Amino acid sequence: MSRMNMVEALNNGLHLGMRENENVVLLGEDVGLLGGVFRVSAGLQETFGTDRVLDTPLSETGIIASAIGMALYGLRPIAEIQFADFAFPAFDQIINELAKYRYRSGNQLTTPVLVRMPVGGGVGGGLYHSQSPESHFAHTAGLKVVIPSNPYDAKGLLLAALREQDPVIFLEPKKLYRTTSAEVPDGAFTVPIGSARRVREGTDVTLICYGAMVPLAEDVARRAAEEQIQVDVLDLRSLLPLDIETVLASVQKTHRIVIVHEAPRTCGYGAELASLIVEKAFWSLDAPILRVTGFDTPFPYRLEKEYLPTSDRILDALRTTVAA
Amino acid sequence: MSRMNMVEALNNGLHLGMRENENVVLLGEDVGLLGGVFRVSAGLQETFGTDRVLDTPLSETGIIASAIGMALYGLRPIAEIQFADFAFPAFDQIINELAKYRYRSGNQLTTPVLVRMPVGGGVGGGLYHSQSPESHFAHTAGLKVVIPSNPYDAKGLLLAALREQDPVIFLEPKKLYRTTSAEVPDGAFTVPIGSARRVREGTDVTLICYGAMVPLAEDVARRAAEEQIQVDVLDLRSLLPLDIETVLASVQKTHRIVIVHEAPRTCGYGAELASLIVEKAFWSLDAPILRVTGFDTPFPYRLEKEYLPTSDRILDALRTTVAA
Amino acid sequence: MSETELIRVLGDDDTSPAPYHPSLDDESLLALYRRMVQTRLFDAEMIRLHRQGRVSIYSSSEGEEALAVAAAMTLSEEDWLFPDYRVSGALFERGVPMEEFLAQLFGTSKDLSKGRQIPTHYGSRQRHIASISSPVGNGIAHAVGFAWAARIKKGPEVVLTFFGDGATSEEGFHTGMNIAGVHKLPVVFVCRNNQYAISVPFNLQTGSDTIAVKAKAYGFDGVRVDGTDALAVHDVVREAVERARKGGGPTLVEGVSYRHGAHSTSDDDTRYRKAAEAEAWRKRDPIDRFGRYLKSRGLWDDARDAALRETLESRIQTAVAEAEAAPPPPLESLFDDVYDDLPWHLREQRQDLTDHLRGLKGRKP
Amino acid sequence: MSETELIRVLGDDDTSPAPYHPSLDDESLLALYRRMVQTRLFDAEMIRLHRQGRVSIYSSSEGEEALAVAAAMTLSEEDWLFPDYRVSGALFERGVPMEEFLAQLFGTSKDLSKGRQIPTHYGSRQRHIASISSPVGNGIAHAVGFAWAARIKKGPEVVLTFFGDGATSEEGFHTGMNIAGVHKLPVVFVCRNNQYAISVPFNLQTGSDTIAVKAKAYGFDGVRVDGTDALAVHDVVREAVERARKGGGPTLVEGVSYRHGAHSTSDDDTRYRKAAEAEAWRKRDPIDRFGRYLKSRGLWDDARDAALRETLESRIQTAVAEAEAAPPPPLESLFDDVYDDLPWHLREQRQDLTDHLRGLKGRKP
Ligand SMILES: Cc1ncc(C[n+]2csc(CCOP(=O)(O)OP(=O)(O)O)c2C)c(N)n1
Ligand SMILES: Cc1ncc(C[n+]2csc(CCOP(=O)(O)OP(=O)(O)O)c2C)c(N)n1
Ligand SMILES: [Mg+2]
Ligand SMILES: [Mg+2]
């Protein structure tokens, strides 16, 4: 066990994963000599050499396409996109190629690429260093999508993703990179993909969240408890596949749901969550499902704090839901 | 009035739009000399010349980026993407640039580009000539998204979109291009963006659909009527902004909802619809909202008929909903 | 060699100039010819099948068989091919039986890709052929990633990728060429410059006079070869493959050619090009030219040609009959291979569909 | 001019060789110098403000002022600039007052873009400057679309776009250059080849020896100019702008330069490059070099230099104080300009937020 922040936990996980399997390579912009602009890959090139930690030209299409080609060869590439906002230039390779290769080849050729990218706001990044594109990925059959909210899960999910036989989109909430640290085992361990985590037990209302919203939700739940609202907080960790059982179990207990995410509301991941709950547990619901999300605007710069879900806005939603 | 199929109606609308405003230009792959692979732009280059109907190199990024540059100059470009599946190579330009230009420039510089693309299945197009990416666009603040289901709306929405001051994603259900024809006025008229159409009046259950699902829904509604299920069929026509009033009015009348679309279910547009209805009309609902959609797989080829929503599957969902 | 010089072996009379010594022995020369004819006849049969509604769409390589076959012929078994939709001859040359390709074209249960792709979008792990996708240019960059992996793992593989002139405008070409140039990867880029991308002529596709010159932007060499001259194509690509294998890095080969037919069975090329243009190119038909060369060398004659065509026609007919008879893929296969496992939501969707089809749904409360 | 020749005006002693006649009159030469010094001092002040937590991020153009300023100086008022994040000098040269640029850097209510973008991502319709976005290379293709429109409308505009060496790997560069080449559009591509894209050195960015040669792939000319030589930059870009204006088509200008500082205030360049390398380039500081030239011509001296710097420093201080005092944009502006109108869902979201902030929500049943 060591105390690690999320960057350290990811870095540690990358070291272990690369040591464990010599077919793992890491590629991306600035991942080598610099060790990544967030330093998640610090020291890896020194340890594993320039043949396994590859600084690429400035082309996200090139990064993902190369990773696909490498995976076809038999490597297990980890592709870093410097910011999730810059996954859009590679969308065609991700959606039309990476996600569909196994299917379209009839299971002959597979592309188990792990695509890492920092997501989300809270760091003053403005329009192009803050976006949360998870629902685009979750809409794409053939991808798995995970997002840790703490150093332990970050490492465990990373190592689990490295054992997956399918492409995994690994979203790293950049706001959490260095804000908290936790005890994390030094050795290898995995957090299974597809399993949510109950962060806090409660009976009055379920608060579903993921990524950087989790610490915020914990804080809100504490405040709610002071008002005698006991919140069941779920950290999804895995968006595709979703841990539907844990979600439904909580619905059956609390009958009231609030969903939180940073991404814009319309067609965000919260829409899918709400729809699934209505489909599968309509008769258990005692109140409308509320969504507290980023607004349906581009991500702003100076008014970022006003844009992102706040503790107050979530608390309001909890109160409304419980009172309904 | 003339009888036109959708291709003819669109072609007619394009002629009118280009005649009306000399700043309208059309650009894309094969739109000029060939008149488009679906012949939607047939005759336009002959009429308006090679300065207004532009055959571009094979680069969707180039098409959208050029259109943005042209719009900044003051033109009103219509950009054709040959198939919606090939919008993915241009996603960065659409999502990061086209949708955000007005916002990020503080309303100084705007990009009123109309982006046309054929969408959907039903024509044996397989993985890459069948996709329905509407929820990606609907998740993108700054875009408007429309999709006609008949020749009249196609022309009216096209002419409305040409008067918009914002980028419009104009989705053309390719299956409907030539399957039906209708009486369409010869002159200019508009169908307002943001307004749904009640296709059929019913009291038992609301069937919400758009695009190529509309004729199917009409057929299902007829069959349901034989079983004494009276279906209120809504053709959304506009996905962003949505005509929420028409939707809610129908919910308040029928209390039961089925949503149909071709795109994969998870994080599809139906998720947003269901969530909005739950948020705004939870107490009016008498049954879970069901979604009949494409499955969460890539779009297949030989088993396309099994993949797409069928009249039977929709009817089953209507029965289930009414019986719930 | 400059990027604008056009490499030719066959002279205007389709005999080779005196000093030329073909790098292929007589048997290989004949094999190359036979493969080109096979491709021509196969493509023609597919167009017939399309007219009869038996194949939904097809892209013929008529006029470009030399490029597909002679280039693919230079590869060794360990090498990999990243093709596009217009090189059936290259697939045959890699050993793909016609029955197997036809299973793909019909999308039957015998199709390696389980009926999931439109015709010509073949792929085979066993035969070292990547899975073809439709978005133009994407495979180019996969080929480069594959070659990068081969370099890293010190594997013996050389990678060859085919694409058209239009594809050079896409990002897959740009980023693939760029990465190949940075790392001097063992990859050969073969561009069929057939003058059109569907209807868009070369002069609206790019401002450069040749495709070959584009290699300069990435720090390696481009070669321009007469794409209707099978011997020239073979020599140029063979040299490029050898260079790649020896660590000499990538080459861009521009094969100057012409699509004799329409872009695909969905296209009508009379809308955008003059019959005279096609006529002129037909005079330089790669099969005719190569046949004349073989005859001039005494290796071939009309009787053998007629016999070959007859044999091939009947093999094609047999293969079609066999392939077409196979049933479609089973319903459940819709949900397979999205993932290695079957997540709950797909299991549910599969169950829903099978229940529905068994008539069980909607009658329950 | 070949793509590998490096165009220089200033010799190693920073005086120009005898036969050179500057295309700028003495006054303009001094204006160019002053603008470069202004840019240098302004950038330095922003780095100071960042250290004090007053500006969140900044990309300095230290060492590359000649490229930004001398190139922008060649434009006429009707022309348009499509810049990136490292050319503050070009903005000033287009007439942007420091106060206005600072309003953007602080994201205040006076910011033309309403505090919506991170520092340096300026844009101004009035000054014919496109709105800068972060995804590298995208603006290059917008510049080309703008030039295409100018061609169609027979407008007088020439378009100039700035980008770095790393940007040449992106699709915006490839597709923009390609389209410009097809239609011989009036656009000048100015690439600052400062040898690094953040940490990635030029030899890992592309396999070509120069950026200039890449123009060949698109059928037009590239020129390689000493980017630390303000006179050479000016002459080369002026010629390119004139060519574009006369209908002679696009030019790619590669300015060979060096980023003296880190990529941005978030970067630590000591992790990936040697101090000695930067030291060597600092000896070719564009401002020092140009200053020595002016002195050699008797147009400038140390006393005037000191006075200039003092004046500029105080103007910068005043501008900062004024700009920083402005309030942030109003809350409601969050929802403006997503669309021309305000659709119902945004109206609702705005109402929810303001209600919430007024403490009205959640207390209702
Ligand atoms: C990204 C993308 N855009 C558009 C298309 C539609 N399309 C298919 S083939 C083709 C033309 C290809 O031309 P070229 O590369 O010259 O190859 P050729 O067919 O001439 O052999 C086009 C535009 C596509 N498949 N993918
Ligand atoms: C599409 C995209 N990918 C990555 C980034 C992150 N990024 C910002 S600047 C930069 C390097 C740019 O290098 P170059 O083009 O050489 O310009 P320079 O900063 O050296 O002037 C990178 C990788 C980005 N902004 N956009
Ligand atoms: Mg072609
Ligand atoms: Mg650089």
mmCIF file of C-alpha atoms and ligand atoms in Angstrom, chain A residues 92, chain B residues 29-30 58 60 82-83 86 89 129, chain C residues 64 84-86 134-136 163-168 170 192 194 196-198 205 259 263, ligand 1:
data_model
loop_
_atom_site.group_PDB
_atom_site.id
_atom_site.type_symbol
_atom_site.label_atom_id
_atom_site.label_comp_id
_atom_site.label_asym_id
_atom_site.label_seq_id
_atom_site.Cartn_x
_atom_site.Cartn_y
_atom_site.Cartn_z
ATOM 1 C CA ASP A 92 -13.957 8.164 -37.504
ATOM 2 C CA GLU B 29 -18.209 14.975 -53.337
ATOM 3 C CA ASP B 30 -19.835 14.339 -56.722
ATOM 4 C CA LEU B 58 -12.548 13.365 -51.173
ATOM 5 C CA GLU B 60 -15.252 15.402 -45.426
ATOM 6 C CA GLN B 82 -22.275 11.584 -49.215
ATOM 7 C CA PHE B 83 -23.481 9.262 -46.433
ATOM 8 C CA PHE B 86 -18.866 9.619 -43.523
ATOM 9 C CA PRO B 89 -14.240 11.973 -40.499
ATOM 10 C CA HIS B 129 -23.988 3.177 -45.615
ATOM 11 C CA GLU C 64 -6.762 -2.225 -63.479
ATOM 12 C CA ASP C 84 -9.711 -1.639 -50.645
ATOM 13 C CA TYR C 85 -12.849 -2.542 -52.574
ATOM 14 C CA ARG C 86 -11.391 -2.599 -56.085
ATOM 15 C CA SER C 134 -15.808 1.648 -46.574
ATOM 16 C CA PRO C 135 -14.530 4.977 -45.255
ATOM 17 C CA VAL C 136 -11.959 5.817 -47.885
ATOM 18 C CA PHE C 163 -6.090 2.733 -52.559
ATOM 19 C CA GLY C 164 -7.311 5.124 -55.218
ATOM 20 C CA ASP C 165 -6.397 8.636 -56.263
ATOM 21 C CA GLY C 166 -9.340 10.044 -54.312
ATOM 22 C CA ALA C 167 -8.076 8.433 -51.128
ATOM 23 C CA THR C 168 -4.989 10.649 -51.179
ATOM 24 C CA GLU C 170 -8.241 11.796 -46.901
ATOM 25 C CA ARG C 192 -4.396 3.277 -58.440
ATOM 26 C CA ASN C 194 -7.474 5.843 -62.341
ATOM 27 C CA TYR C 196 -11.522 9.638 -61.127
ATOM 28 C CA ALA C 197 -12.984 9.353 -57.654
ATOM 29 C CA ILE C 198 -16.482 8.383 -58.680
ATOM 30 C CA GLN C 205 -8.889 16.060 -56.587
ATOM 31 C CA ARG C 259 -11.424 2.462 -64.580
ATOM 32 C CA HIS C 263 -17.374 3.339 -60.227
HETATM 33 C C1 LIG E 1 -14.855 8.754 -46.104
HETATM 34 C C2 LIG E 1 -15.630 8.387 -47.326
HETATM 35 N N1 LIG E 1 -16.186 9.339 -48.062
HETATM 36 C C3 LIG E 1 -16.901 9.031 -49.165
HETATM 37 C C4 LIG E 1 -17.070 7.730 -49.550
HETATM 38 C C5 LIG E 1 -17.889 7.371 -50.793
HETATM 39 N N2 LIG E 1 -16.957 6.858 -51.839
HETATM 40 C C6 LIG E 1 -16.726 5.558 -51.985
HETATM 41 S S1 LIG E 1 -15.540 5.247 -53.136
HETATM 42 C C7 LIG E 1 -15.365 6.899 -53.463
HETATM 43 C C8 LIG E 1 -14.391 7.349 -54.503
HETATM 44 C C9 LIG E 1 -13.026 6.745 -54.337
HETATM 45 O O1 LIG E 1 -12.207 7.167 -55.371
HETATM 46 P P1 LIG E 1 -10.713 6.660 -55.489
HETATM 47 O O2 LIG E 1 -10.040 6.772 -54.166
HETATM 48 O O3 LIG E 1 -10.096 7.401 -56.603
HETATM 49 O O4 LIG E 1 -10.818 5.103 -55.831
HETATM 50 P P2 LIG E 1 -11.479 4.436 -57.118
HETATM 51 O O5 LIG E 1 -12.887 4.102 -56.740
HETATM 52 O O6 LIG E 1 -11.402 5.421 -58.222
HETATM 53 O O7 LIG E 1 -10.698 3.213 -57.394
HETATM 54 C C10 LIG E 1 -16.220 7.655 -52.682
HETATM 55 C C11 LIG E 1 -16.322 9.119 -52.733
HETATM 56 C C12 LIG E 1 -16.484 6.753 -48.730
HETATM 57 N N3 LIG E 1 -16.610 5.458 -48.995
HETATM 58 N N4 LIG E 1 -15.752 7.108 -47.646
#
